Short mmCIF file of C-alpha atoms in Angstrom, two decimals:
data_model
loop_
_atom_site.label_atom_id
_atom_site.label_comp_id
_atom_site.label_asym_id
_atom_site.label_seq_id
_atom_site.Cartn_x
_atom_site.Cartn_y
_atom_site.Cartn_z
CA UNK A 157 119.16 92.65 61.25
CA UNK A 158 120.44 94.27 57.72
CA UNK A 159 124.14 94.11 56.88
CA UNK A 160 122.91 96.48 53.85
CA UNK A 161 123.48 95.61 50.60
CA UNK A 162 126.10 92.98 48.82
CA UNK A 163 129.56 94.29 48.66
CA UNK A 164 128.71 97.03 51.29
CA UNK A 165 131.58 97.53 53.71
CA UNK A 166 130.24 97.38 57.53
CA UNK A 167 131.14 99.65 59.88
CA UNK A 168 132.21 97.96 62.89
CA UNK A 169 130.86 100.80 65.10
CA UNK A 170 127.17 100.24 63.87
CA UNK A 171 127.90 96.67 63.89
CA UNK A 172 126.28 94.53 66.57
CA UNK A 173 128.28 91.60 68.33
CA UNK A 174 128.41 88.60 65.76
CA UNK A 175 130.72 86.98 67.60
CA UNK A 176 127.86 86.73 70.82
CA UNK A 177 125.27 86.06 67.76
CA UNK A 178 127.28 82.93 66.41
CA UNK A 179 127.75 81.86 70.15
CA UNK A 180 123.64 82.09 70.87
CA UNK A 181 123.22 80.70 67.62
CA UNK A 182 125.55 77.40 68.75
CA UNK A 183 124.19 77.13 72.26
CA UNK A 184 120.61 76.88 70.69
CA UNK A 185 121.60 74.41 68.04
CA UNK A 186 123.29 72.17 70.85
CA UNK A 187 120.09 72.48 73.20
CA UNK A 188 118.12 71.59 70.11
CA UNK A 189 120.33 68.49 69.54
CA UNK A 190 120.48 67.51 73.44
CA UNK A 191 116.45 67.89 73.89
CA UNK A 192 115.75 65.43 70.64
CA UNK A 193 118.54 63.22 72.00
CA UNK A 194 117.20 63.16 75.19
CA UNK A 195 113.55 62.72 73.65
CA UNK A 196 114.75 59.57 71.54
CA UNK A 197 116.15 58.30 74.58
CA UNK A 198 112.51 58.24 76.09
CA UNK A 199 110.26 57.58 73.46
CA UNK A 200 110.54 55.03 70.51
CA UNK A 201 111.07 57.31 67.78
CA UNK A 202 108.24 55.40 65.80
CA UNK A 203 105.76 56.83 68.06
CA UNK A 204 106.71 60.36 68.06
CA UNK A 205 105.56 63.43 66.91
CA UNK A 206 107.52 66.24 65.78
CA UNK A 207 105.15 68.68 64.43
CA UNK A 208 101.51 69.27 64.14
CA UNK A 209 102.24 68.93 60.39
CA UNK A 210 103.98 65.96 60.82
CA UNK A 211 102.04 63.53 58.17
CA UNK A 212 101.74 66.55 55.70
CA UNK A 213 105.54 66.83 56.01
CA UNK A 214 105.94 63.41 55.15
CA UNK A 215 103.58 63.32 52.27
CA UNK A 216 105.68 66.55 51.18
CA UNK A 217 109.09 64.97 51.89
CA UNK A 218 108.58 61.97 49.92
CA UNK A 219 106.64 63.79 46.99
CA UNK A 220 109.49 66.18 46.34
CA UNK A 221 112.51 63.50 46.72
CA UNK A 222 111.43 60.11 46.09
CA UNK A 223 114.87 59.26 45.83
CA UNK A 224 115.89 59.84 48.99
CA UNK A 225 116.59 56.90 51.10
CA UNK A 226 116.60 56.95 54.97
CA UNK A 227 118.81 54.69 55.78
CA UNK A 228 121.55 55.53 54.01
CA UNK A 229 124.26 58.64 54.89
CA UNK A 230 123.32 61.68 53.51
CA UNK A 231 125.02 63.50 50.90
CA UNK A 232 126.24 66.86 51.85
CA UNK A 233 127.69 68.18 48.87
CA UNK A 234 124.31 67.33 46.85
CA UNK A 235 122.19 68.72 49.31
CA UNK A 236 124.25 71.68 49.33
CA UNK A 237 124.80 71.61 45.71
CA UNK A 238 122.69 74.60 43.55
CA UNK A 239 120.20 72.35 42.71
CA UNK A 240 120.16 70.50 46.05
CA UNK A 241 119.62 73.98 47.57
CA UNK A 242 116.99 74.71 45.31
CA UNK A 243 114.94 71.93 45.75
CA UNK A 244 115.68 72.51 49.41
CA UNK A 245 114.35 76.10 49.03
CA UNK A 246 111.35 75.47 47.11
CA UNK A 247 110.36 72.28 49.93
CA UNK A 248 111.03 74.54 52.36
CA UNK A 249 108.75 77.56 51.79
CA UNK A 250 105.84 75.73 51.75
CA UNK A 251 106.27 75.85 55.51
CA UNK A 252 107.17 79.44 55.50
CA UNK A 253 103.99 80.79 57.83
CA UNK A 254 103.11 77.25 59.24
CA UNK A 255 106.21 76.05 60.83
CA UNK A 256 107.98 78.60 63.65
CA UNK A 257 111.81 78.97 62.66
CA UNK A 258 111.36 76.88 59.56
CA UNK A 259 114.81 78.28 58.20
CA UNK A 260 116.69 77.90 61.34
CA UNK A 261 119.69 76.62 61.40
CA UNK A 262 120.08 72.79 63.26
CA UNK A 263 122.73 69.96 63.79
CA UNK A 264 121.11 67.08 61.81
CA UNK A 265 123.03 62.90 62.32
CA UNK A 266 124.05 62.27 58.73
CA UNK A 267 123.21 58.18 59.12
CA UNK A 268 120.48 57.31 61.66
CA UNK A 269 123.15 54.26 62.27
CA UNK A 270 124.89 56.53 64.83
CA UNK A 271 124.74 58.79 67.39
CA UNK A 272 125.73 62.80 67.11
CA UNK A 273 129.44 63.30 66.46
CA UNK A 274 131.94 65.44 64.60
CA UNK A 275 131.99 63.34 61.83
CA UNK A 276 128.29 62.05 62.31
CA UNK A 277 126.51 65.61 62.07
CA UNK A 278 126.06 68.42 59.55
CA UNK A 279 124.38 71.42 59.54
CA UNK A 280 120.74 71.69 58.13
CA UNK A 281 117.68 74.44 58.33
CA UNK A 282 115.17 72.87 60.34
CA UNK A 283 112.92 72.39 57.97
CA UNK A 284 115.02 69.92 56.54
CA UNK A 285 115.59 68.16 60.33
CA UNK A 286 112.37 67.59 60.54
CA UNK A 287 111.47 65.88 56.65
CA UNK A 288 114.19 63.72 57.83
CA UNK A 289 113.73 62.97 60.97
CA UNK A 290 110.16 62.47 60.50
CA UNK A 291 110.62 59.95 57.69
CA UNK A 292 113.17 58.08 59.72
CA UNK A 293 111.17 58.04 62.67
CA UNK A 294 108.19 56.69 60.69
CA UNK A 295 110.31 54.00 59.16
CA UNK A 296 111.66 53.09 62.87
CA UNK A 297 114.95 53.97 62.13
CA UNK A 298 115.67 55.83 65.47
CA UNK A 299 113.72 53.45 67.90
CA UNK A 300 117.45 51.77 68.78
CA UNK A 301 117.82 54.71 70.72
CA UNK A 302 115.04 54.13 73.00
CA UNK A 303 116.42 50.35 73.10
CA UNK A 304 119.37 51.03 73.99
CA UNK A 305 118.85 53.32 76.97
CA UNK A 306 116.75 50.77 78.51
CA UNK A 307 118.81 47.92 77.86
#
């Protein structure tokens, strides 16, 4: 889908539905949140697989930010900051023709301490879901989930 070029003013009787768009676009993000959930629930985290790709991902992940620590919350702003996107960008399109929706939009737990929430989630490409998640799942960081549905 085009909107045409920057600055262009849309004509809202060639325009499709964005409103249905940003409501298919929420109820997939949501069923992509549930399913992981519901996956972590099942599954020690430590023992799942995300990808195919998932120990070149890792490799990747913790080539390109070293400094990112797992345990800790994440830092919107700086991930979203120009130079946070950038480096976001440039790990990202690596995965470009491997990874199917690599740049689609996800709900991501900003602290693997807690569950999804409000104030507990942020929006992330899913590129950048699964670095993270992967990492943290290696590191065991999710496998209280599986604990505590079966306690």
């Amino acid at each position: 889908m085009s909107l045409g070029p920057a600055g262009a003013s849309l004509n809202p009787d060639q325009a499709e539905n964005f409103e249905d768009m940003e409501k298919q676009f929420a109820v997939k993000a949501v069923q992509h949140m549930t399913t992981y959930w519901a996956i972590l629930e099942k599954m020690k985290g430590s023992q799942l697989r995300l990808t195919k790709m998932d120990d070149e991902i890792y490799e990747h992940f913790k080539s390109d930010f070293p400094e990112f620590d797992p345990t800790e919350t994440i830092d919107e702003d700086k991930m979203k900051s120009k130079e946070g996107k950038e480096r976001w960008r440039n790990f990202m399109m690596t995965y470009e023709k491997k990874i199917d929706d690599y740049n689609f939009g996800t709900m991501l737990r900003s602290n693997p301490k807690y569950e999804y929430g409000e104030k507990e989630t942020i929006f992330a490409m899913r590129m950048q879901f699964y670095a993270i998640e992967i990492l943290r799942n290696r590191q065991g960081l999710n496998d209280w989930i599986y604990e505590q549905a079966h306690a």
